[in-house]
Short mmCIF file of C-alpha atoms in Angstrom, two decimals:
data_model
loop_
_atom_site.label_atom_id
_atom_site.label_comp_id
_atom_site.label_asym_id
_atom_site.label_seq_id
_atom_site.Cartn_x
_atom_site.Cartn_y
_atom_site.Cartn_z
CA UNK T 1 10.93 -23.60 -11.28
CA UNK T 2 13.32 -21.05 -9.82
CA UNK T 3 15.51 -21.80 -6.87
CA UNK T 4 17.29 -19.19 -4.86
CA UNK T 5 20.47 -20.70 -3.48
CA UNK T 6 21.32 -17.90 -1.07
CA UNK T 7 19.28 -15.54 1.05
CA UNK T 8 20.11 -12.38 2.92
CA UNK T 9 18.20 -13.26 6.07
CA UNK T 10 16.94 -16.71 7.01
CA UNK T 11 13.39 -16.61 8.32
CA UNK T 12 13.63 -20.12 9.75
CA UNK T 13 14.11 -20.09 13.49
CA UNK T 14 14.08 -23.87 14.09
CA UNK T 15 17.76 -24.95 14.17
CA UNK T 16 16.99 -28.51 13.01
CA UNK T 17 15.08 -27.32 9.94
CA UNK T 18 17.67 -24.67 9.16
CA UNK T 19 20.44 -27.28 9.37
CA UNK T 20 18.50 -29.64 7.07
CA UNK T 21 17.93 -26.92 4.50
CA UNK T 22 21.50 -25.67 4.62
CA UNK T 23 22.97 -29.16 4.44
CA UNK T 24 21.23 -29.98 1.15
CA UNK T 25 24.11 -30.91 -1.09
CA UNK T 26 25.10 -28.76 -4.01
CA UNK T 27 25.02 -31.94 -6.11
CA UNK T 28 21.31 -32.43 -5.31
CA UNK T 29 20.60 -28.85 -6.29
CA UNK T 30 22.61 -29.23 -9.49
CA UNK T 31 20.82 -32.49 -10.37
CA UNK T 32 17.42 -30.89 -9.97
CA UNK T 33 18.56 -27.81 -11.91
CA UNK T 34 19.56 -29.96 -14.89
CA UNK T 35 15.87 -30.87 -15.26
CA UNK T 36 14.98 -27.26 -15.89
CA UNK T 37 16.47 -24.54 -18.05
CA UNK T 38 15.07 -21.86 -15.73
CA UNK T 39 17.25 -22.03 -12.65
CA UNK T 40 18.04 -18.98 -10.59
CA UNK T 41 21.53 -19.06 -9.14
CA UNK T 42 23.87 -16.35 -7.94
CA UNK T 43 25.58 -16.59 -11.31
CA UNK T 44 22.37 -16.21 -13.38
CA UNK T 45 20.84 -13.57 -11.13
CA UNK T 46 20.85 -9.94 -12.19
CA UNK T 47 23.85 -8.36 -10.39
CA UNK T 48 21.66 -5.44 -9.30
CA UNK T 49 19.51 -7.87 -7.31
CA UNK T 50 22.61 -9.18 -5.51
CA UNK T 51 23.68 -5.61 -4.66
CA UNK T 52 20.20 -4.53 -3.58
CA UNK T 53 19.70 -3.39 -0.01
CA UNK T 54 16.54 -3.33 2.04
CA UNK T 55 16.94 0.15 3.47
CA UNK T 56 13.87 0.82 5.58
CA UNK T 57 16.00 3.13 7.70
CA UNK T 58 18.17 4.63 4.96
CA UNK T 59 18.82 8.26 4.08
CA UNK T 60 15.56 8.75 2.13
CA UNK T 61 13.18 7.58 4.90
CA UNK T 62 15.13 9.63 7.46
CA UNK T 63 14.88 12.72 5.23
CA UNK T 64 11.16 12.05 4.74
CA UNK T 65 10.65 12.07 8.51
CA UNK T 66 12.54 15.37 8.75
CA UNK T 67 10.30 16.89 6.05
CA UNK T 68 7.16 15.53 7.77
CA UNK T 69 8.28 17.17 11.02
CA UNK T 70 8.96 20.41 9.15
CA UNK T 71 5.45 20.34 7.65
CA UNK T 72 3.96 19.89 11.13
CA UNK T 73 5.95 22.77 12.61
CA UNK T 74 5.76 25.07 9.58
CA UNK T 75 2.75 24.26 7.37
CA UNK T 76 3.18 25.69 3.87
CA UNK T 77 6.98 25.86 4.12
CA UNK T 78 7.42 23.27 1.39
CA UNK T 79 5.89 23.04 -2.11
CA UNK T 80 3.84 20.02 -0.94
CA UNK T 81 1.61 19.40 2.06
CA UNK T 82 1.99 15.69 2.74
CA UNK T 83 4.66 12.97 2.89
CA UNK T 84 3.61 9.50 1.76
CA UNK T 85 6.15 6.86 2.83
CA UNK T 86 6.55 4.26 0.07
CA UNK T 87 9.50 2.37 1.50
CA UNK T 88 7.60 -0.07 3.69
CA UNK T 89 5.22 -1.68 1.23
CA UNK T 90 1.97 -0.35 2.62
CA UNK T 91 -0.25 0.22 -0.45
CA UNK T 92 -3.19 1.32 1.71
CA UNK T 93 -1.32 4.60 2.25
CA UNK T 94 -1.86 5.22 -1.45
CA UNK T 95 -5.58 4.36 -1.14
CA UNK T 96 -5.25 0.87 -2.61
CA UNK T 97 -8.11 -1.31 -1.44
CA UNK T 98 -6.96 -4.02 1.00
CA UNK T 99 -6.89 -7.64 -0.13
CA UNK T 100 -10.37 -8.33 1.17
CA UNK T 101 -10.57 -12.06 0.37
CA UNK T 102 -7.50 -12.92 2.45
CA UNK T 103 -8.79 -10.88 5.36
CA UNK T 104 -12.21 -12.51 5.13
CA UNK T 105 -10.68 -15.99 5.17
CA UNK T 106 -8.44 -15.04 8.10
CA UNK T 107 -11.38 -13.65 10.06
CA UNK T 108 -13.39 -16.82 9.55
CA UNK T 109 -10.45 -19.01 10.51
CA UNK T 110 -9.76 -17.04 13.67
CA UNK T 111 -13.40 -16.81 14.78
CA UNK T 112 -14.62 -20.28 13.91
CA UNK T 113 -17.97 -19.74 15.66
CA UNK T 114 -18.98 -17.92 12.48
CA UNK T 115 -18.78 -21.27 10.67
CA UNK T 116 -20.89 -23.15 13.21
CA UNK T 117 -24.15 -24.54 11.78
CA UNK T 118 -26.26 -22.31 14.01
CA UNK T 119 -24.46 -19.18 12.72
CA UNK T 120 -23.78 -20.03 9.08
CA UNK T 121 -26.89 -18.27 7.73
CA UNK T 122 -25.81 -14.97 9.26
CA UNK T 123 -22.22 -15.56 8.15
CA UNK T 124 -23.36 -16.05 4.55
CA UNK T 125 -24.89 -12.56 4.68
CA UNK T 126 -21.53 -11.09 5.75
CA UNK T 127 -18.99 -13.18 3.83
CA UNK T 128 -18.88 -14.46 0.23
CA UNK T 129 -19.27 -18.20 -0.27
CA UNK T 130 -15.74 -18.65 -1.69
CA UNK T 131 -14.21 -17.15 1.48
CA UNK T 132 -16.35 -19.44 3.65
CA UNK T 133 -15.34 -22.51 1.65
CA UNK T 134 -11.63 -21.57 1.68
CA UNK T 135 -11.71 -21.01 5.44
CA UNK T 136 -13.37 -24.41 6.00
CA UNK T 137 -10.84 -26.13 3.74
CA UNK T 138 -7.86 -24.42 5.39
CA UNK T 139 -9.21 -25.26 8.85
CA UNK T 140 -9.48 -28.91 7.80
CA UNK T 141 -5.73 -28.83 7.07
CA UNK T 142 -4.89 -27.66 10.60
CA UNK T 143 -7.52 -29.55 12.59
CA UNK T 144 -9.53 -26.37 13.25
CA UNK T 145 -6.54 -24.95 15.15
CA UNK T 146 -5.60 -21.84 13.17
CA UNK T 147 -2.67 -20.02 14.71
CA UNK T 148 -1.28 -23.14 16.37
CA UNK T 149 2.22 -24.36 15.64
CA UNK T 150 2.55 -26.32 12.42
CA UNK T 151 5.19 -28.52 10.88
CA UNK T 152 8.48 -26.64 10.60
CA UNK T 153 8.14 -26.21 6.82
CA UNK T 154 4.48 -25.19 7.07
CA UNK T 155 1.19 -27.02 6.62
CA UNK T 156 1.71 -29.88 4.15
CA UNK T 157 -1.58 -29.39 2.27
CA UNK T 158 -0.90 -25.69 1.77
CA UNK T 159 2.64 -26.44 0.57
CA UNK T 160 1.13 -28.91 -1.91
CA UNK T 161 -1.23 -26.18 -3.14
CA UNK T 162 1.72 -23.82 -3.54
CA UNK T 163 3.63 -26.49 -5.49
CA UNK T 164 0.63 -27.00 -7.83
CA UNK T 165 0.40 -23.24 -8.36
CA UNK T 166 4.11 -23.00 -9.21
CA UNK T 167 3.81 -25.92 -11.64
CA UNK T 168 0.83 -24.31 -13.38
CA UNK T 169 2.44 -20.90 -13.48
CA UNK T 170 5.95 -21.92 -14.55
CA UNK T 171 5.32 -25.16 -16.41
CA UNK T 172 7.92 -27.07 -14.39
CA UNK T 173 7.49 -29.64 -11.61
CA UNK T 174 7.55 -28.32 -8.06
CA UNK T 175 8.05 -30.47 -4.97
CA UNK T 176 6.13 -29.46 -1.86
CA UNK T 177 9.00 -30.81 0.24
CA UNK T 178 11.21 -28.08 -1.21
CA UNK T 179 8.76 -25.34 -0.15
CA UNK T 180 9.05 -23.64 3.21
CA UNK T 181 6.23 -21.36 4.35
CA UNK T 182 7.15 -18.70 6.87
CA UNK T 183 5.55 -15.61 8.32
CA UNK T 184 8.16 -13.18 7.15
#
């Protein structure tokens, strides 16, 4: 299990939760790190990661916009005809197929009428069974209220699933109470 002890931008907006997370003692973190030989700290982290910047508005994207404007005003003025921005993590711009399963589950969770008994036969023609089952299971975690506010750390059952995944992937115990799910 890896633990990141510092972050560049906290995504937690709830002051009580942020205080609880920040007030976790260094001793507690050190005790749990003794249990594992794979602990990510500022000292063990690659120094290039510490120096890294998230430059969505840096010199390269600004230059790319200038070149895009030039191509609009003067087509053929450059040895290429298109600018593809790769700084914002949008793989669909490079023709990568969207993550369909996640979108299917989200659609079913947002429009729960599709899961109603009177509609399920039609839904099964439009959505794969695994997406239907995942949407039903996820809705059971939130009382069929997708999009509503959850516990500050995120839905407990989903955090437990994340902890199980981390344990299987890394081979070390993961505690769902040490997992915080955020939207960004």
